[in-house]
């Protein structure tokens, strides 16, 4: 898997099939999208591309007070590679980047770079309807995925954060599709050290 830091450093990608999102947690809903992405890429003899953002957009837009992340950037890249993704573009998310409209983003980044309820652009103006219009205008194909559910509850990073923060790790693992991962080291006294400050940790206790 190739990882590019920003669009300006992206190498040639033949017949790209692209998904865009924060992908915090790389949970079961994400994995359905990634599996479909891979199938589409193979069918057209192209390569799969995940465009993700760093730092998390909510932190830049002032809506991230108290936000803790399910995955650090290295933790996010590993399951993307395991899913068979060919390319990841880590787009630096800044205030100026956030002010781009949906059409500007598609034209200046996706079209320029590469020859169910997702929104793009400033004030989320790139809703499914306008994305369909832009797909026709710029000559790309748009695929919409259905919402993924576990136990009749939607699978989302927000739901999983709630489960982890309340210590319900077995339930969180069902939504993630794997055990919740924490990267760090244990001191001789048993304290967890070296964890990124924004990483979401469960409350103190014993977890198996």
Tab-separated table of N, CA and C in Angstrom, residues 7-143:
chain	number	residue	atom	x	y	z
A	7	UNK	N	-2.210	15.794	-1.635
A	7	UNK	CA	-2.479	15.548	-3.045
A	7	UNK	C	-1.297	15.899	-3.928
A	8	UNK	N	-0.519	16.895	-3.521
A	8	UNK	CA	0.578	17.344	-4.372
A	8	UNK	C	1.699	16.319	-4.489
A	9	UNK	N	1.725	15.346	-3.588
A	9	UNK	CA	2.769	14.322	-3.617
A	9	UNK	C	2.264	12.994	-4.185
A	10	UNK	N	1.067	13.004	-4.749
A	10	UNK	CA	0.484	11.764	-5.241
A	10	UNK	C	1.126	11.348	-6.562
A	11	UNK	N	1.483	10.079	-6.669
A	11	UNK	CA	2.019	9.533	-7.911
A	11	UNK	C	0.870	9.104	-8.821
A	12	UNK	N	1.219	8.675	-10.014
A	12	UNK	CA	0.205	8.224	-10.978
A	12	UNK	C	-0.553	7.023	-10.418
A	13	UNK	N	-1.880	7.101	-10.494
A	13	UNK	CA	-2.744	5.998	-10.043
A	13	UNK	C	-3.636	5.614	-11.208
A	14	UNK	N	-3.478	4.417	-11.754
A	14	UNK	CA	-4.277	4.023	-12.923
A	14	UNK	C	-5.725	3.715	-12.556
A	15	UNK	N	-6.655	4.288	-13.320
A	15	UNK	CA	-8.085	4.024	-13.178
A	15	UNK	C	-8.512	3.960	-11.706
A	16	UNK	N	-8.383	5.077	-10.997
A	16	UNK	CA	-8.641	5.068	-9.556
A	16	UNK	C	-10.119	4.927	-9.210
A	17	UNK	N	-10.375	4.198	-8.132
A	17	UNK	CA	-11.705	4.122	-7.521
A	17	UNK	C	-11.530	4.664	-6.110
A	18	UNK	N	-12.261	5.734	-5.773
A	18	UNK	CA	-11.931	6.553	-4.607
A	18	UNK	C	-13.068	6.596	-3.596
A	19	UNK	N	-12.701	6.515	-2.318
A	19	UNK	CA	-13.623	6.818	-1.227
A	19	UNK	C	-12.975	7.883	-0.355
A	20	UNK	N	-13.804	8.725	0.253
A	20	UNK	CA	-13.310	9.863	1.032
A	20	UNK	C	-13.957	9.857	2.404
A	21	UNK	N	-13.149	10.025	3.451
A	21	UNK	CA	-13.717	10.116	4.788
A	21	UNK	C	-12.657	10.096	5.863
A	22	UNK	N	-13.067	10.366	7.089
A	22	UNK	CA	-12.126	10.345	8.210
A	22	UNK	C	-11.695	8.920	8.557
A	23	UNK	N	-12.603	7.979	8.414
A	23	UNK	CA	-12.314	6.561	8.673
A	23	UNK	C	-11.757	6.329	10.080
A	24	UNK	N	-12.272	7.060	11.054
A	24	UNK	CA	-11.833	6.843	12.430
A	24	UNK	C	-12.400	5.522	12.933
A	25	UNK	N	-11.523	4.613	13.324
A	25	UNK	CA	-11.931	3.311	13.811
A	25	UNK	C	-11.863	2.205	12.765
A	26	UNK	N	-12.007	2.577	11.484
A	26	UNK	CA	-12.088	1.585	10.394
A	26	UNK	C	-13.002	0.426	10.848
A	27	UNK	N	-14.262	0.774	11.131
A	27	UNK	CA	-15.212	-0.178	11.706
A	27	UNK	C	-15.895	-1.013	10.619
A	28	UNK	N	-16.884	-1.807	11.018
A	28	UNK	CA	-17.531	-2.741	10.093
A	28	UNK	C	-18.222	-2.013	8.941
A	29	UNK	N	-18.784	-0.855	9.209
A	29	UNK	CA	-19.378	-0.078	8.122
A	29	UNK	C	-18.325	0.360	7.117
A	30	UNK	N	-17.199	0.844	7.631
A	30	UNK	CA	-16.091	1.219	6.751
A	30	UNK	C	-15.615	0.031	5.927
A	31	UNK	N	-15.540	-1.129	6.572
A	31	UNK	CA	-14.985	-2.310	5.897
A	31	UNK	C	-15.879	-2.770	4.748
A	32	UNK	N	-17.187	-2.561	4.890
A	32	UNK	CA	-18.078	-2.871	3.771
A	32	UNK	C	-17.771	-1.964	2.585
A	33	UNK	N	-17.543	-0.691	2.865
A	33	UNK	CA	-17.192	0.256	1.805
A	33	UNK	C	-15.870	-0.138	1.160
A	34	UNK	N	-14.884	-0.477	1.986
A	34	UNK	CA	-13.559	-0.830	1.470
A	34	UNK	C	-13.617	-2.092	0.613
A	35	UNK	N	-14.420	-3.073	1.034
A	35	UNK	CA	-14.562	-4.301	0.263
A	35	UNK	C	-15.188	-4.014	-1.103
A	36	UNK	N	-16.210	-3.149	-1.098
A	36	UNK	CA	-16.855	-2.778	-2.358
A	36	UNK	C	-15.896	-1.991	-3.238
A	37	UNK	N	-15.119	-1.106	-2.617
A	37	UNK	CA	-14.119	-0.307	-3.342
A	37	UNK	C	-13.117	-1.214	-4.041
A	38	UNK	N	-12.627	-2.206	-3.305
A	38	UNK	CA	-11.653	-3.139	-3.868
A	38	UNK	C	-12.254	-3.920	-5.039
A	39	UNK	N	-13.490	-4.368	-4.890
A	39	UNK	CA	-14.145	-5.125	-5.959
A	39	UNK	C	-14.299	-4.275	-7.219
A	40	UNK	N	-14.697	-3.008	-7.046
A	40	UNK	CA	-14.836	-2.109	-8.195
A	40	UNK	C	-13.493	-1.873	-8.871
A	41	UNK	N	-12.445	-1.674	-8.068
A	41	UNK	CA	-11.109	-1.423	-8.618
A	41	UNK	C	-10.617	-2.619	-9.417
A	42	UNK	N	-10.815	-3.815	-8.862
A	42	UNK	CA	-10.372	-5.014	-9.572
A	42	UNK	C	-11.166	-5.200	-10.875
A	43	UNK	N	-12.465	-4.919	-10.829
A	43	UNK	CA	-13.315	-5.118	-12.003
A	43	UNK	C	-12.883	-4.231	-13.166
A	44	UNK	N	-12.419	-3.013	-12.848
A	44	UNK	CA	-12.004	-2.114	-13.933
A	44	UNK	C	-10.497	-2.085	-14.111
A	45	UNK	N	-9.815	-3.077	-13.483
A	45	UNK	CA	-8.353	-3.185	-13.584
A	45	UNK	C	-7.669	-1.877	-13.198
A	46	UNK	N	-8.180	-1.305	-12.105
A	46	UNK	CA	-7.606	-0.070	-11.589
A	46	UNK	C	-7.068	-0.262	-10.191
A	47	UNK	N	-6.970	0.832	-9.442
A	47	UNK	CA	-6.454	0.788	-8.077
A	47	UNK	C	-7.413	1.508	-7.139
A	48	UNK	N	-7.508	0.983	-5.919
A	48	UNK	CA	-8.365	1.579	-4.891
A	48	UNK	C	-7.618	2.714	-4.195
A	49	UNK	N	-8.373	3.750	-3.831
A	49	UNK	CA	-7.796	4.925	-3.183
A	49	UNK	C	-8.685	5.344	-2.013
A	50	UNK	N	-8.092	5.507	-0.842
A	50	UNK	CA	-8.783	6.103	0.303
A	50	UNK	C	-8.191	7.486	0.532
A	51	UNK	N	-9.043	8.507	0.499
A	51	UNK	CA	-8.630	9.856	0.868
A	51	UNK	C	-9.129	10.106	2.283
A	52	UNK	N	-8.202	10.312	3.206
A	52	UNK	CA	-8.571	10.576	4.591
A	52	UNK	C	-7.914	11.871	5.040
A	53	UNK	N	-8.276	12.335	6.216
A	53	UNK	CA	-7.845	13.664	6.663
A	53	UNK	C	-7.082	13.589	7.984
A	54	UNK	N	-6.100	14.462	8.097
A	54	UNK	CA	-5.346	14.582	9.343
A	54	UNK	C	-4.919	16.043	9.516
A	55	UNK	N	-5.247	16.660	10.651
A	55	UNK	CA	-5.993	16.105	11.785
A	55	UNK	C	-7.484	15.922	11.465
A	56	UNK	N	-8.207	15.348	12.417
A	56	UNK	CA	-9.634	15.122	12.237
A	56	UNK	C	-10.332	16.463	11.975
A	57	UNK	N	-11.214	16.545	10.962
A	57	UNK	CA	-11.871	17.814	10.627
A	57	UNK	C	-12.556	18.504	11.795
A	58	UNK	N	-13.168	17.757	12.708
A	58	UNK	CA	-13.865	18.392	13.828
A	58	UNK	C	-12.906	19.182	14.713
A	59	UNK	N	-11.659	18.752	14.798
A	59	UNK	CA	-10.685	19.460	15.614
A	59	UNK	C	-10.329	20.805	14.989
A	60	UNK	N	-10.301	20.865	13.667
A	60	UNK	CA	-9.954	22.095	12.960
A	60	UNK	C	-11.124	23.063	12.925
A	61	UNK	N	-12.334	22.526	12.830
A	61	UNK	CA	-13.526	23.353	12.675
A	61	UNK	C	-14.092	23.847	13.998
A	62	UNK	N	-13.420	23.542	15.111
A	62	UNK	CA	-13.882	24.018	16.400
A	62	UNK	C	-15.045	23.239	16.959
A	63	UNK	N	-15.289	22.040	16.414
A	63	UNK	CA	-16.388	21.213	16.920
A	63	UNK	C	-15.842	19.957	17.600
A	64	UNK	N	-14.559	20.012	17.981
A	64	UNK	CA	-13.931	18.818	18.518
A	64	UNK	C	-13.665	18.866	20.016
A	65	UNK	N	-14.364	19.766	20.732
A	65	UNK	CA	-14.134	19.845	22.175
A	65	UNK	C	-14.488	18.512	22.833
A	66	UNK	N	-13.506	17.928	23.508
A	66	UNK	CA	-13.711	16.646	24.165
A	66	UNK	C	-13.612	15.451	23.239
A	67	UNK	N	-13.356	15.695	21.948
A	67	UNK	CA	-13.281	14.584	20.999
A	67	UNK	C	-12.054	13.723	21.275
A	68	UNK	N	-12.249	12.428	21.342
A	68	UNK	CA	-11.167	11.467	21.436
A	68	UNK	C	-11.311	10.496	20.263
A	69	UNK	N	-10.188	10.107	19.680
A	69	UNK	CA	-10.198	9.325	18.453
A	69	UNK	C	-10.078	7.834	18.735
A	70	UNK	N	-10.744	7.056	17.909
A	70	UNK	CA	-10.650	5.604	18.020
A	70	UNK	C	-9.321	5.092	17.474
A	71	UNK	N	-8.780	5.792	16.479
A	71	UNK	CA	-7.518	5.367	15.884
A	71	UNK	C	-6.606	6.560	15.666
A	72	UNK	N	-5.345	6.388	16.026
A	72	UNK	CA	-4.325	7.341	15.611
A	72	UNK	C	-4.057	7.099	14.127
A	73	UNK	N	-3.301	7.974	13.490
A	73	UNK	CA	-3.048	7.789	12.058
A	73	UNK	C	-2.348	6.462	11.767
A	74	UNK	N	-1.283	6.082	12.492
A	74	UNK	CA	-0.674	4.766	12.211
A	74	UNK	C	-1.643	3.607	12.440
A	75	UNK	N	-2.492	3.714	13.467
A	75	UNK	CA	-3.468	2.651	13.736
A	75	UNK	C	-4.512	2.572	12.627
A	76	UNK	N	-4.802	3.694	11.988
A	76	UNK	CA	-5.770	3.711	10.887
A	76	UNK	C	-5.188	3.075	9.629
A	77	UNK	N	-3.918	3.323	9.366
A	77	UNK	CA	-3.309	2.838	8.131
A	77	UNK	C	-3.207	1.314	8.097
A	78	UNK	N	-2.975	0.700	9.258
A	78	UNK	CA	-2.784	-0.751	9.278
A	78	UNK	C	-4.010	-1.520	8.784
A	79	UNK	N	-5.222	-1.258	9.309
A	79	UNK	CA	-6.384	-2.005	8.784
A	79	UNK	C	-6.726	-1.639	7.347
A	80	UNK	N	-6.385	-0.432	6.910
A	80	UNK	CA	-6.604	-0.089	5.504
A	80	UNK	C	-5.724	-0.965	4.610
A	81	UNK	N	-4.494	-1.184	5.035
A	81	UNK	CA	-3.606	-2.059	4.273
A	81	UNK	C	-4.102	-3.501	4.316
A	82	UNK	N	-4.569	-3.933	5.493
A	82	UNK	CA	-5.086	-5.299	5.621
A	82	UNK	C	-6.308	-5.514	4.743
A	83	UNK	N	-7.054	-4.441	4.500
A	83	UNK	CA	-8.243	-4.538	3.646
A	83	UNK	C	-7.870	-4.610	2.165
A	84	UNK	N	-6.589	-4.472	1.847
A	84	UNK	CA	-6.143	-4.578	0.463
A	84	UNK	C	-6.150	-3.282	-0.315
A	85	UNK	N	-6.284	-2.156	0.388
A	85	UNK	CA	-6.308	-0.861	-0.290
A	85	UNK	C	-4.945	-0.604	-0.947
A	86	UNK	N	-4.978	-0.080	-2.171
A	86	UNK	CA	-3.740	0.151	-2.916
A	86	UNK	C	-3.058	1.464	-2.544
A	87	UNK	N	-3.857	2.514	-2.316
A	87	UNK	CA	-3.299	3.843	-2.088
A	87	UNK	C	-4.099	4.584	-1.016
A	88	UNK	N	-3.387	5.310	-0.159
A	88	UNK	CA	-4.027	6.192	0.818
A	88	UNK	C	-3.433	7.584	0.645
A	89	UNK	N	-4.303	8.573	0.515
A	89	UNK	CA	-3.862	9.966	0.496
A	89	UNK	C	-4.281	10.599	1.809
A	90	UNK	N	-3.302	11.022	2.597
A	90	UNK	CA	-3.572	11.699	3.866
A	90	UNK	C	-3.569	13.190	3.579
A	91	UNK	N	-4.756	13.780	3.500
A	91	UNK	CA	-4.895	15.190	3.162
A	91	UNK	C	-4.806	16.037	4.426
A	92	UNK	N	-3.854	16.978	4.505
A	92	UNK	CA	-3.797	17.869	5.666
A	92	UNK	C	-5.066	18.724	5.716
A	93	UNK	N	-5.800	18.620	6.813
A	93	UNK	CA	-7.059	19.357	6.926
A	93	UNK	C	-6.789	20.663	7.656
A	94	UNK	N	-6.970	21.772	6.955
A	94	UNK	CA	-6.722	23.107	7.493
A	94	UNK	C	-8.000	23.936	7.380
A	95	UNK	N	-7.990	25.135	7.982
A	95	UNK	CA	-9.152	26.013	7.889
A	95	UNK	C	-9.414	26.418	6.437
A	96	UNK	N	-8.362	26.718	5.691
A	96	UNK	CA	-8.547	27.118	4.296
A	96	UNK	C	-9.083	25.951	3.465
A	97	UNK	N	-8.602	24.746	3.745
A	97	UNK	CA	-9.106	23.561	3.052
A	97	UNK	C	-10.585	23.357	3.352
A	98	UNK	N	-10.971	23.625	4.584
A	98	UNK	CA	-12.369	23.407	4.989
A	98	UNK	C	-13.327	24.358	4.288
A	99	UNK	N	-12.817	25.483	3.782
A	99	UNK	CA	-13.672	26.475	3.127
A	99	UNK	C	-13.920	26.161	1.652
A	100	UNK	N	-13.277	25.126	1.131
A	100	UNK	CA	-13.517	24.738	-0.258
A	100	UNK	C	-14.955	24.256	-0.440
A	101	UNK	N	-15.578	24.674	-1.519
A	101	UNK	CA	-16.875	24.130	-1.861
A	101	UNK	C	-16.718	22.737	-2.445
A	102	UNK	N	-17.835	22.013	-2.513
A	102	UNK	CA	-17.781	20.642	-3.032
A	102	UNK	C	-17.259	20.616	-4.464
A	103	UNK	N	-17.744	21.532	-5.306
A	103	UNK	CA	-17.296	21.539	-6.700
A	103	UNK	C	-15.815	21.875	-6.804
A	104	UNK	N	-15.356	22.842	-6.005
A	104	UNK	CA	-13.928	23.174	-6.005
A	104	UNK	C	-13.081	21.979	-5.608
A	105	UNK	N	-13.506	21.275	-4.557
A	105	UNK	CA	-12.739	20.127	-4.090
A	105	UNK	C	-12.664	19.037	-5.158
A	106	UNK	N	-13.801	18.727	-5.753
A	106	UNK	CA	-13.819	17.683	-6.780
A	106	UNK	C	-12.992	18.103	-7.991
A	107	UNK	N	-13.177	19.353	-8.440
A	107	UNK	CA	-12.451	19.824	-9.629
A	107	UNK	C	-10.957	19.951	-9.383
A	108	UNK	N	-10.573	20.624	-8.280
A	108	UNK	CA	-9.168	20.984	-8.064
A	108	UNK	C	-8.344	19.871	-7.441
A	109	UNK	N	-9.009	18.921	-6.767
A	109	UNK	CA	-8.252	17.854	-6.111
A	109	UNK	C	-8.518	16.496	-6.758
A	110	UNK	N	-9.764	16.059	-6.777
A	110	UNK	CA	-10.027	14.724	-7.302
A	110	UNK	C	-9.818	14.645	-8.813
A	111	UNK	N	-10.497	15.526	-9.561
A	111	UNK	CA	-10.372	15.473	-11.014
A	111	UNK	C	-8.956	15.821	-11.441
A	112	UNK	N	-8.382	16.836	-10.831
A	112	UNK	CA	-7.023	17.255	-11.193
A	112	UNK	C	-6.004	16.184	-10.824
A	113	UNK	N	-6.194	15.526	-9.690
A	113	UNK	CA	-5.234	14.519	-9.229
A	113	UNK	C	-5.367	13.222	-9.993
A	114	UNK	N	-6.578	12.751	-10.208
A	114	UNK	CA	-6.787	11.421	-10.766
A	114	UNK	C	-7.196	11.476	-12.222
A	115	UNK	N	-6.952	12.579	-12.907
A	115	UNK	CA	-7.399	12.672	-14.272
A	115	UNK	C	-8.905	12.492	-14.101
A	116	UNK	N	-24.316	6.907	0.799
A	116	UNK	CA	-25.526	6.916	1.529
A	116	UNK	C	-25.602	8.295	2.126
A	117	UNK	N	-24.765	9.015	2.710
A	117	UNK	CA	-25.090	10.330	3.264
A	117	UNK	C	-23.833	11.166	3.344
A	118	UNK	N	-22.902	10.871	2.449
A	118	UNK	CA	-21.643	11.585	2.537
A	118	UNK	C	-21.814	12.996	2.002
A	119	UNK	N	-21.186	13.968	2.675
A	119	UNK	CA	-21.244	15.359	2.253
A	119	UNK	C	-19.826	15.879	2.072
A	120	UNK	N	-19.647	16.715	1.078
A	120	UNK	CA	-18.347	17.303	0.805
A	120	UNK	C	-18.472	18.811	0.801
A	121	UNK	N	-17.360	19.473	1.112
A	121	UNK	CA	-17.293	20.902	0.904
A	121	UNK	C	-17.787	21.728	2.068
A	122	UNK	N	-17.604	23.031	1.917
A	122	UNK	CA	-17.977	23.991	2.947
A	122	UNK	C	-19.455	23.877	3.277
A	123	UNK	N	-19.770	23.815	4.574
A	123	UNK	CA	-21.141	23.671	5.056
A	123	UNK	C	-21.833	22.421	4.504
A	124	UNK	N	-21.037	21.401	4.200
A	124	UNK	CA	-21.562	20.112	3.718
A	124	UNK	C	-22.492	20.282	2.526
A	125	UNK	N	-22.109	21.208	1.617
A	125	UNK	CA	-22.986	21.488	0.485
A	125	UNK	C	-22.977	20.380	-0.553
A	126	UNK	N	-21.998	19.465	-0.480
A	126	UNK	CA	-21.935	18.370	-1.445
A	126	UNK	C	-22.772	17.192	-1.008
A	127	UNK	N	-24.106	17.353	-1.008
A	127	UNK	CA	-24.984	16.256	-0.624
A	127	UNK	C	-25.127	15.289	-1.794
A	128	UNK	N	-25.767	14.108	-1.585
A	128	UNK	CA	-25.846	13.123	-2.668
A	128	UNK	C	-26.405	13.671	-3.975
A	129	UNK	N	-27.404	14.552	-3.887
A	129	UNK	CA	-27.980	15.099	-5.111
A	129	UNK	C	-26.989	15.929	-5.904
A	130	UNK	N	-26.286	16.829	-5.221
A	130	UNK	CA	-25.321	17.669	-5.928
A	130	UNK	C	-24.115	16.865	-6.384
A	131	UNK	N	-23.763	15.807	-5.643
A	131	UNK	CA	-22.662	14.950	-6.082
A	131	UNK	C	-23.025	14.226	-7.373
A	132	UNK	N	-24.282	13.822	-7.521
A	132	UNK	CA	-24.721	13.214	-8.774
A	132	UNK	C	-24.547	14.199	-9.929
A	133	UNK	N	-24.909	15.458	-9.682
A	133	UNK	CA	-24.764	16.483	-10.725
A	133	UNK	C	-23.296	16.687	-11.084
A	134	UNK	N	-22.434	16.717	-10.063
A	134	UNK	CA	-21.008	16.914	-10.314
A	134	UNK	C	-20.397	15.698	-11.005
A	135	UNK	N	-20.898	14.504	-10.688
A	135	UNK	CA	-20.412	13.304	-11.364
A	135	UNK	C	-20.677	13.404	-12.862
A	136	UNK	N	-21.875	13.867	-13.225
A	136	UNK	CA	-22.206	14.033	-14.639
A	136	UNK	C	-21.340	15.122	-15.272
A	137	UNK	N	-21.111	16.213	-14.538
A	137	UNK	CA	-20.351	17.334	-15.083
A	137	UNK	C	-18.893	16.970	-15.339
A	138	UNK	N	-18.274	16.245	-14.381
A	138	UNK	CA	-16.844	15.970	-14.489
A	138	UNK	C	-16.534	14.571	-15.011
A	139	UNK	N	-17.562	13.780	-15.278
A	139	UNK	CA	-17.344	12.502	-15.930
A	139	UNK	C	-16.831	11.387	-15.045
A	140	UNK	N	-17.271	11.349	-13.790
A	140	UNK	CA	-16.940	10.205	-12.950
A	140	UNK	C	-18.226	9.509	-12.519
A	141	UNK	N	-18.083	8.295	-12.014
A	141	UNK	CA	-19.231	7.498	-11.604
A	141	UNK	C	-19.362	7.540	-10.087
A	142	UNK	N	-20.566	7.746	-9.593
A	142	UNK	CA	-20.822	7.841	-8.157
A	142	UNK	C	-21.552	6.587	-7.684
A	143	UNK	N	-21.030	5.964	-6.627
A	143	UNK	CA	-21.675	4.799	-6.014
A	143	UNK	C	-22.077	5.156	-4.591
